[in-house]
Short mmCIF file of C-alpha atoms in Angstrom, two decimals:
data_model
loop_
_atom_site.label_atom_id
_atom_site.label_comp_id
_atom_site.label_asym_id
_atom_site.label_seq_id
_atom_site.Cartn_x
_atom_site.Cartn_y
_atom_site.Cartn_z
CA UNK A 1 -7.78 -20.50 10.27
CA UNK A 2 -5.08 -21.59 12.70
CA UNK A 3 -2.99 -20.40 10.23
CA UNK A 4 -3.94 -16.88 9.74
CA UNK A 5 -3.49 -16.79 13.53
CA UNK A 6 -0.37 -17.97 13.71
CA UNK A 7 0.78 -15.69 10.66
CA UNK A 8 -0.44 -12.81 12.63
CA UNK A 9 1.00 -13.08 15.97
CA UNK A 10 4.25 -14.61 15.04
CA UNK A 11 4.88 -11.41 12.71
CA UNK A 12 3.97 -9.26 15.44
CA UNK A 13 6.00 -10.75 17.72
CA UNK A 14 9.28 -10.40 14.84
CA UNK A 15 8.23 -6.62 13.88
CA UNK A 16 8.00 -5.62 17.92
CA UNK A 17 11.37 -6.92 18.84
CA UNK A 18 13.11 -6.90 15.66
CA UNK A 19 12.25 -3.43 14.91
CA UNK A 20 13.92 -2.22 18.29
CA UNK A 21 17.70 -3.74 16.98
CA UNK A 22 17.02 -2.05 13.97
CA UNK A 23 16.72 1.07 15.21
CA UNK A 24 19.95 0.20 17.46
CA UNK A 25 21.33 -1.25 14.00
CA UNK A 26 20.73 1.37 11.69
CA UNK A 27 21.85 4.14 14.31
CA UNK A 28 25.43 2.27 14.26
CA UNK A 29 25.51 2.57 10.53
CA UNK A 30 24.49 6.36 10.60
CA UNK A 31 21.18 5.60 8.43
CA UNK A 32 19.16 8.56 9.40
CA UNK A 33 16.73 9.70 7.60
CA UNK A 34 17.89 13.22 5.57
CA UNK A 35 14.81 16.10 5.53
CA UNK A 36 14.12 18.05 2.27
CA UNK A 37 15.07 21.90 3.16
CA UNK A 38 12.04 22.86 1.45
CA UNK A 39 9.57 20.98 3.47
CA UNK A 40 7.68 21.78 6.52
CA UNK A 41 10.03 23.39 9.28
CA UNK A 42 8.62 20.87 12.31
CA UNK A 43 10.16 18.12 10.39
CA UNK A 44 13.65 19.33 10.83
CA UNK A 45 13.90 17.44 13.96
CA UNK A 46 13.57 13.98 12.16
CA UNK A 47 16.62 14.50 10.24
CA UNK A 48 19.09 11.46 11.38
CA UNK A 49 15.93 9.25 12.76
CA UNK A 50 16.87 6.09 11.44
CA UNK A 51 15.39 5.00 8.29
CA UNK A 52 14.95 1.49 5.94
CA UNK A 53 12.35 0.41 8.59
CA UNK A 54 10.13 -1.16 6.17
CA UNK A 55 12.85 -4.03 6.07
CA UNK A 56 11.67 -5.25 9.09
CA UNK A 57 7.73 -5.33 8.13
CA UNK A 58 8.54 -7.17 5.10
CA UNK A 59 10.84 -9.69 6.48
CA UNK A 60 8.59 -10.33 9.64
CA UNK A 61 5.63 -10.75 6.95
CA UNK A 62 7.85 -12.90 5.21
CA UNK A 63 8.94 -15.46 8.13
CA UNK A 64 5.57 -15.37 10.71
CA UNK A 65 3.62 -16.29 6.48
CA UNK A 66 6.27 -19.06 6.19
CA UNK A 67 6.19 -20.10 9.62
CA UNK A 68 2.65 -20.07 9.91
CA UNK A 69 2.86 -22.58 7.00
CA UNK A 70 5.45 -25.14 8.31
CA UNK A 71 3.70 -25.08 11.87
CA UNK A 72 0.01 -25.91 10.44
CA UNK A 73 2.03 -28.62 7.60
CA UNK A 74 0.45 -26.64 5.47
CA UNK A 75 2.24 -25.74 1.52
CA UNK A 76 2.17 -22.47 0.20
CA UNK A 77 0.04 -21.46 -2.66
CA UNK A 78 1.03 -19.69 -5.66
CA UNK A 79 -1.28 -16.69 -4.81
CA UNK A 80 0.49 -15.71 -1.84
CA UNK A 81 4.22 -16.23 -3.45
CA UNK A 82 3.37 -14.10 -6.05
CA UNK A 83 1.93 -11.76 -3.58
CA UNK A 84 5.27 -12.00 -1.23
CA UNK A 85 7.58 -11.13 -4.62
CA UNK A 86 5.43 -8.11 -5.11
CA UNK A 87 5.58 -7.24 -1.39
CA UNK A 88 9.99 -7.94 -1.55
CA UNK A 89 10.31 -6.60 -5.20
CA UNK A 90 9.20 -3.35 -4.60
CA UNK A 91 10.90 -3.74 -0.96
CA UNK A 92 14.01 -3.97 -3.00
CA UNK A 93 13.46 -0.89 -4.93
CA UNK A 94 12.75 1.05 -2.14
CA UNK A 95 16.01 -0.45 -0.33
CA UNK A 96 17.84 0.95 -2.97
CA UNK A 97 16.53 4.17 -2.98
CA UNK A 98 16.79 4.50 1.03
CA UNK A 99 20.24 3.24 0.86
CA UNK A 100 21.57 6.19 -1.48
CA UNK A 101 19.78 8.49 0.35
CA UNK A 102 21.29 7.75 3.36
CA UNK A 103 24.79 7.34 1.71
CA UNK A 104 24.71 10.63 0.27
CA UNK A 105 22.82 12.49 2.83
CA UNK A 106 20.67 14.28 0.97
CA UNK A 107 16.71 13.73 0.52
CA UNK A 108 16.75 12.05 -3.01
CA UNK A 109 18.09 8.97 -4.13
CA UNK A 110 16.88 7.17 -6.94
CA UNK A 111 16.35 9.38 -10.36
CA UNK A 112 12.53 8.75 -10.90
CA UNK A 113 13.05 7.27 -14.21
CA UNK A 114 15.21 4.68 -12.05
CA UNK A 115 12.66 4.29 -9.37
CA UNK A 116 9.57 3.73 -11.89
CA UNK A 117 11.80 1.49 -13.78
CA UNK A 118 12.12 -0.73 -11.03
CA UNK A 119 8.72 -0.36 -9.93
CA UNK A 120 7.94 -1.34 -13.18
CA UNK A 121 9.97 -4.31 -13.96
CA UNK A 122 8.18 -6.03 -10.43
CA UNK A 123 4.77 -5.01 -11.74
CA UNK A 124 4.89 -6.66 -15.02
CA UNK A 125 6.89 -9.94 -13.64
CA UNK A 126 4.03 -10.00 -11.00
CA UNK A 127 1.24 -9.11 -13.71
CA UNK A 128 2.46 -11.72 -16.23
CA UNK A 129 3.10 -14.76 -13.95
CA UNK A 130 -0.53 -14.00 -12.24
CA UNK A 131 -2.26 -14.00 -15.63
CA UNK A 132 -0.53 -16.83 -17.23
CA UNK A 133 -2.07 -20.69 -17.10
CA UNK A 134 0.80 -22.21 -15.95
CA UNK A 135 -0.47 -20.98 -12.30
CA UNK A 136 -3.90 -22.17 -13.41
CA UNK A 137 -5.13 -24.26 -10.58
CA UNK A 138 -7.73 -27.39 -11.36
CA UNK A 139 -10.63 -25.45 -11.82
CA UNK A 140 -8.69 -23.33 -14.38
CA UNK A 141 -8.67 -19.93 -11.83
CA UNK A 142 -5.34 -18.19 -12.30
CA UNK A 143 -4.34 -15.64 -9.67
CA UNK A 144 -5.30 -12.54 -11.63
CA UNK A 145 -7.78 -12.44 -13.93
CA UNK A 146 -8.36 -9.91 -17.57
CA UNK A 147 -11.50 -8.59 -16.15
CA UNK A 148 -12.26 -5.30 -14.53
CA UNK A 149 -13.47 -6.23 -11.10
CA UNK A 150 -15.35 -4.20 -8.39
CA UNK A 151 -16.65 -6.92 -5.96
CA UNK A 152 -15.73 -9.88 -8.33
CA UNK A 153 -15.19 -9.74 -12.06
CA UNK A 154 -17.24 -8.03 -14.84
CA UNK A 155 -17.83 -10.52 -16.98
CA UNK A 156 -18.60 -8.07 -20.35
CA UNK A 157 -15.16 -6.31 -19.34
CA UNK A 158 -12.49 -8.92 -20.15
CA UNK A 159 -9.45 -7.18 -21.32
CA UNK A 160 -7.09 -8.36 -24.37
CA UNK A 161 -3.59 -9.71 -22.44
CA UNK A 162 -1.90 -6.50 -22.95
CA UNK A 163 -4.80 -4.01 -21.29
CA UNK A 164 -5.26 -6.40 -18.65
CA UNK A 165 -1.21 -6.19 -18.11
CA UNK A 166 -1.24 -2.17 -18.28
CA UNK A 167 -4.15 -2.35 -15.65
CA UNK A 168 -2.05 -4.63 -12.98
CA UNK A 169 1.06 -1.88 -13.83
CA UNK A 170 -0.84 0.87 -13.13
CA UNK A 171 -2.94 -0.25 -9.95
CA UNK A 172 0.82 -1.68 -8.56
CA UNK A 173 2.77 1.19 -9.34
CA UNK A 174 0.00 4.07 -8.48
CA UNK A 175 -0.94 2.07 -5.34
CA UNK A 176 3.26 1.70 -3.86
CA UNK A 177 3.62 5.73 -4.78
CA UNK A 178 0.48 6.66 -3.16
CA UNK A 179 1.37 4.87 0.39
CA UNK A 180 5.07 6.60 -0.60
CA UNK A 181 3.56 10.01 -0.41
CA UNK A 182 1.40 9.40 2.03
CA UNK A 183 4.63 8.27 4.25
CA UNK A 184 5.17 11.78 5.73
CA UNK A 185 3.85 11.59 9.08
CA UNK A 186 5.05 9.52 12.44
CA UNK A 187 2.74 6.44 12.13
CA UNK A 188 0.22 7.96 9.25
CA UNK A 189 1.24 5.80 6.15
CA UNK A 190 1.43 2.77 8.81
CA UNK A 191 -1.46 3.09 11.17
CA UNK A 192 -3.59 3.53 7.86
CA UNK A 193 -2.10 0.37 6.47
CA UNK A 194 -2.81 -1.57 9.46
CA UNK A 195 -6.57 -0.82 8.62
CA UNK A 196 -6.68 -1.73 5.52
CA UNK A 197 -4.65 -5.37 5.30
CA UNK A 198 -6.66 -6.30 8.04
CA UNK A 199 -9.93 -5.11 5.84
CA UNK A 200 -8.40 -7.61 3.32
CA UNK A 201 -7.99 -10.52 6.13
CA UNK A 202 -11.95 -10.23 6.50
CA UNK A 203 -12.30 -10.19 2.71
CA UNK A 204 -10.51 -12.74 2.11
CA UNK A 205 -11.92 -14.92 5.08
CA UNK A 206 -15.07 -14.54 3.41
CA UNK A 207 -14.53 -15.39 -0.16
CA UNK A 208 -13.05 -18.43 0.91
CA UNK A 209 -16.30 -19.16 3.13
CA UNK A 210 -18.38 -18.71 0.14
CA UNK A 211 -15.35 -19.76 -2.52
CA UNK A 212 -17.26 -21.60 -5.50
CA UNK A 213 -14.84 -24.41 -5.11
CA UNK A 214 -17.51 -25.66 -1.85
CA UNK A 215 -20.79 -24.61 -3.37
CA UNK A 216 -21.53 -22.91 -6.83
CA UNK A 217 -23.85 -19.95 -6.94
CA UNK A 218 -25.16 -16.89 -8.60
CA UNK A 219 -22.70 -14.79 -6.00
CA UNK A 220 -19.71 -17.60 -4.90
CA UNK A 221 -16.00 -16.11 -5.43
CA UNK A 222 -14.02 -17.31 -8.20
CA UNK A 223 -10.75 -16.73 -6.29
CA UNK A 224 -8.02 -18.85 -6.22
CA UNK A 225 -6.46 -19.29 -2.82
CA UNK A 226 -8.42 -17.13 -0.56
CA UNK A 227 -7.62 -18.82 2.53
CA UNK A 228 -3.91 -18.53 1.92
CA UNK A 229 -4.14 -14.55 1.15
CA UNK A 230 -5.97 -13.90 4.28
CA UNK A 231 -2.37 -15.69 5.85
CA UNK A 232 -0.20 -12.74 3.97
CA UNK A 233 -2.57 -10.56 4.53
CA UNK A 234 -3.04 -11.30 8.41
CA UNK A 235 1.20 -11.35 8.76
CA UNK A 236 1.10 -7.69 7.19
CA UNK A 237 -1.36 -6.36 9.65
CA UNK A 238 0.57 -8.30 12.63
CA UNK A 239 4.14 -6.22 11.21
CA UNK A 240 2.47 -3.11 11.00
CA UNK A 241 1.24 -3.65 14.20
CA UNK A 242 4.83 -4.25 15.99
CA UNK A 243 6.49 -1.57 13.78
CA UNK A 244 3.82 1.30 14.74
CA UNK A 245 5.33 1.02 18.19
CA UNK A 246 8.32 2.59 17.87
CA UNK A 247 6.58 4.27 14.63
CA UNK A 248 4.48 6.23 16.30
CA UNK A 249 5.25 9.72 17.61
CA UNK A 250 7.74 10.86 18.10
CA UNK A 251 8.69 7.65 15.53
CA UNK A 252 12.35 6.38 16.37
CA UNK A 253 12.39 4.69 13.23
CA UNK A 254 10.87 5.54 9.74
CA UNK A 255 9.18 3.41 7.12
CA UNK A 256 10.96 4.69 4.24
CA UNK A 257 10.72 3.91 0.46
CA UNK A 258 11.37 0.62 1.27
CA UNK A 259 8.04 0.12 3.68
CA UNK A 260 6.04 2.26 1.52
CA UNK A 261 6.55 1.10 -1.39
CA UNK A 262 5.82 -2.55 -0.53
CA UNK A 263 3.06 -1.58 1.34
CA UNK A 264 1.66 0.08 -1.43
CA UNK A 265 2.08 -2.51 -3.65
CA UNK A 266 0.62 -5.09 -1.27
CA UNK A 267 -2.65 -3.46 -1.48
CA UNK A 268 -2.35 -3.17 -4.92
CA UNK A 269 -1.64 -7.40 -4.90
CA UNK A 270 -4.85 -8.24 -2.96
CA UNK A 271 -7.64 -6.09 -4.90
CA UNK A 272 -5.55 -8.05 -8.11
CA UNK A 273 -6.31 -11.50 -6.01
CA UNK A 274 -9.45 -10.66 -4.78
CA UNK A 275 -10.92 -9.25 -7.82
CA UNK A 276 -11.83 -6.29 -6.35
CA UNK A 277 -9.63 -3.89 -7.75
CA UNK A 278 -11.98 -0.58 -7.98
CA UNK A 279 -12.80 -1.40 -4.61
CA UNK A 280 -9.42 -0.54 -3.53
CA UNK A 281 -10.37 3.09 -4.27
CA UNK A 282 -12.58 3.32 -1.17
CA UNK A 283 -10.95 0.90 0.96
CA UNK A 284 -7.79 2.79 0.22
CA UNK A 285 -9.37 6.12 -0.33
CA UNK A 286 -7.11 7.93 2.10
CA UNK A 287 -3.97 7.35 -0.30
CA UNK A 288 -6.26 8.29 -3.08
CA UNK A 289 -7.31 11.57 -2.05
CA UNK A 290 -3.35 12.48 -0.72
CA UNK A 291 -2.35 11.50 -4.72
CA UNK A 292 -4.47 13.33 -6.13
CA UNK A 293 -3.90 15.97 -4.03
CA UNK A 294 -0.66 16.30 -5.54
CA UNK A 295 -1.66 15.81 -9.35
CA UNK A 296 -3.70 18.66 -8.61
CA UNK A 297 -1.30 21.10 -7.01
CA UNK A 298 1.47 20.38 -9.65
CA UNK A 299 -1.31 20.51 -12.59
CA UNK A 300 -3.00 23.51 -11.76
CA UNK A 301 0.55 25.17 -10.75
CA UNK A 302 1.78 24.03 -14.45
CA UNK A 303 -1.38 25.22 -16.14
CA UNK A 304 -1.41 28.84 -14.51
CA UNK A 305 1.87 29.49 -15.30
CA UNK A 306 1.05 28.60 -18.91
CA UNK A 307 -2.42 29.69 -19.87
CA UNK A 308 -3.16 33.51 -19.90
CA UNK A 309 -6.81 31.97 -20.44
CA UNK A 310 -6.89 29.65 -17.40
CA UNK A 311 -5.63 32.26 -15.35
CA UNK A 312 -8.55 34.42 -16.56
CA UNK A 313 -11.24 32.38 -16.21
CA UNK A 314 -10.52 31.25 -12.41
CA UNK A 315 -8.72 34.71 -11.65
CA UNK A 316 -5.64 33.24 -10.66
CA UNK A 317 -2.29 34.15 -10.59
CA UNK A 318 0.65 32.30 -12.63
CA UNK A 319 2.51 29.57 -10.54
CA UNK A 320 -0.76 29.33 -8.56
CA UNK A 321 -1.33 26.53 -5.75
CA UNK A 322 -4.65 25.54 -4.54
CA UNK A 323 -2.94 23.89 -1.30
CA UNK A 324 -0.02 25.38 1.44
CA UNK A 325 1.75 22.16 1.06
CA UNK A 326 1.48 18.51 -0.57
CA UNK A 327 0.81 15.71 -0.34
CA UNK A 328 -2.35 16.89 1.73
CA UNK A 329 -0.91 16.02 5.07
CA UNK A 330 1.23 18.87 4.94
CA UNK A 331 -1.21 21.18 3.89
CA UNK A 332 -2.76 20.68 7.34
CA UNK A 333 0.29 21.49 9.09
CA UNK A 334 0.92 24.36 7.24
CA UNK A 335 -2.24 25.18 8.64
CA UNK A 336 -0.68 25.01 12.00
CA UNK A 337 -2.34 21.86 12.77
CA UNK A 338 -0.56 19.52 15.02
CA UNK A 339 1.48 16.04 13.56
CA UNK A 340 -0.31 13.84 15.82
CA UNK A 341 -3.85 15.30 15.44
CA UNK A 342 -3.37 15.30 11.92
CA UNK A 343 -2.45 11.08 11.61
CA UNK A 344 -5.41 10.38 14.18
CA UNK A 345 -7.97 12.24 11.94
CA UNK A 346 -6.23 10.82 8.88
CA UNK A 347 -6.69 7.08 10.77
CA UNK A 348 -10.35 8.25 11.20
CA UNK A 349 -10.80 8.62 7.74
CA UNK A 350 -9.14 5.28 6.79
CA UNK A 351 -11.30 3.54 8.71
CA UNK A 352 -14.78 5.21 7.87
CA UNK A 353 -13.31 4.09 3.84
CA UNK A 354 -12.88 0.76 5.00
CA UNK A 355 -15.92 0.46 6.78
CA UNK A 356 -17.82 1.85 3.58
CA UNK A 357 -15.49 -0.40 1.23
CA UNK A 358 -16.25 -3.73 3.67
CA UNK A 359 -20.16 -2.45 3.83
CA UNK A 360 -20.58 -2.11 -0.07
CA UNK A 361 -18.53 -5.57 -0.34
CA UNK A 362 -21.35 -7.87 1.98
CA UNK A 363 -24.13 -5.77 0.86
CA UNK A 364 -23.40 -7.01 -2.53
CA UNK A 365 -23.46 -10.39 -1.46
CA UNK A 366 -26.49 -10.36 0.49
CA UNK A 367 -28.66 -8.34 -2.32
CA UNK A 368 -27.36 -11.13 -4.92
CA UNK A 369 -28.45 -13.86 -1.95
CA UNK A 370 -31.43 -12.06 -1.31
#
């Protein structure tokens, strides 16, 4: 536990200070953040706001995890390094996509195909060293398992190597684009964050209080490292923290791809860990509904331009939209609601999921105990 404390406050500590020479740091370098022309007009003031932010979430993460670990004499566990290469991996990626934004000045970098590439490559390294038995530890638990998993594994839906591969690809890579998209507000895609990883901390906390490794039983957690996740997952919470400061708005510094997508695939990590992988869809049902309410908007703009017979039977128009703006967030504004009331009633909703998600999670437990 001393651990988990330590993690915490030491990566606060990093993120708050180191945060504030990045800002000083990136300004130098001219690494401001470029603003698509076709997005909302109130965002035309961000343009040149430094950018690359998320550097400093994952590297305090990184060093208060690590330093948490030498002060308590304490080793590391294969469940949280695999969780940190997800977390720098798809840093990385999003590094590169910052930096050639920023270098060209204009609001793409990365060709998609490059970015999901990327994305990709991390998933599957992550996905096949979590599955396979050399990380088996002596009760035979891997890191990830081939079962679907809600609270804890279904045991009738184990998955072949491949399908349980595809399913760790597409929670990582849906999961880092979702927080991506979500990323459009001052302190939105962060604040929410900050609710969820330390959601995680409390799950994790608790699996290892009831771990079957103490005391077998109808409902124990077959997790491997629990105790050691709740570290990581304490560190992230603690950089989110110290980066929200000068996040928040008006943000002097931006997350970018390369906090969002880590972030994203973070969250993605733990439900992997923790076995509770459909979980994740109402702990993290803020970043759900803001994905899907761009699958939506492009589908239904696709389909209407395309079917005489869709347009028709829901007496549309062809090219229609069913929202202003996406992702969802701009919808609002479009709406003429303000930034900041916006990200408060967007943290609202991320922490009534959570809630729910954490509520559904022990009142499994204590109906199995019961």
């Amino acid at each position: 536990m001393r651990a988990i404390l330590f993690g915490g406050g030491l990566s606060l500590l990093i993120s708050l200070l180191g945060t504030r020479y990045a800002i000083r740091f990136f300004t130098r370098q001219g690494f401001g953040q470029p603003i698509r022309d076709d997005g909302p007009t109130t965002h035309h003031v961000k343009r040149g706001t430094p950018t690359m932010g998320g550097a400093v979430v994952v590297l305090a993460t990184v060093i208060g995890y690590f330093a948490a670990k030498l002060i308590t004499g304490q080793a590391p566990t294969a469940s949280a390094l695999l969780l940190i290469f997800l977390l720098v991996g798809l840093g990385v990626v999003g590094f590169l996509d910052d930096f050639l934004k920023v270098s060209r000045q204009h609001s793409t970098g990365l060709r998609s195909r490059a970015k999901m590439i990327g994305q990709t490559v991390v998933a599957l390294v992550f996905g096949v060293l979590a599955l396979s038995p050399v990380l088996e530890d002596e009760r035979g638990w891997r890191p990830a398992s081939d079962h679907i998993s809600f609270i804890r594994d279904y045991e009738r839906f184990a998955l072949p190597a491949v399908l349980a591969l595809l399913l760790i690809w597409f929670i990582v890579t849906g999961f880092s684009n979702a927080v991506n998209l979500a990323d459009g507000l001052d302190g939105l895609a962060t604040g929410s964050c900050i609710l969820i990883f330390a959601a995680y901390t409390l799950v994790n906390i608790w699996q290892n209080s009831q771990s079957c490794a103490l005391e077998a039983g109808a409902k124990c957690y077959e997790v491997r490292d629990p105790l050691d996740l709740a570290v990581v997952a304490a560190a992230l919470t603690g950089a989110c923290f110290g980066f929200l400061w000068w996040n928040a708005s008006p943000a002097q510094i931006i997350l970018g791809d390369t906090g969002s997508l880590s972030l994203g695939g973070a969250m993605a990590g733990f439900a992997i860990m923790t076995r509770t992988e459909l979980l994740l869809l109402v702990i993290g049902g803020l970043f759900v509904v803001i994905t899907l309410s761009v699958m939506i908007q492009v589908s239904v703009f696709k389909v209407s331009r395309a079917s005489g017979l869709f347009r028709s039977i829901f007496k549309v128009q062809a090219g229609h939209r069913v929202f202003r703006m996406t992702p969802l967030h701009h919808h609002f504004e479009m709406l003429g609601w303000e930034q900041v009331t916006i990200v408060i009633r967007f943290w609202i909703v991320t922490g009534l999921a959570v809630a729910t998600g954490l509520g559904i999670f022990y009142a499994e437990w204590v109906a199995g105990v019961g």
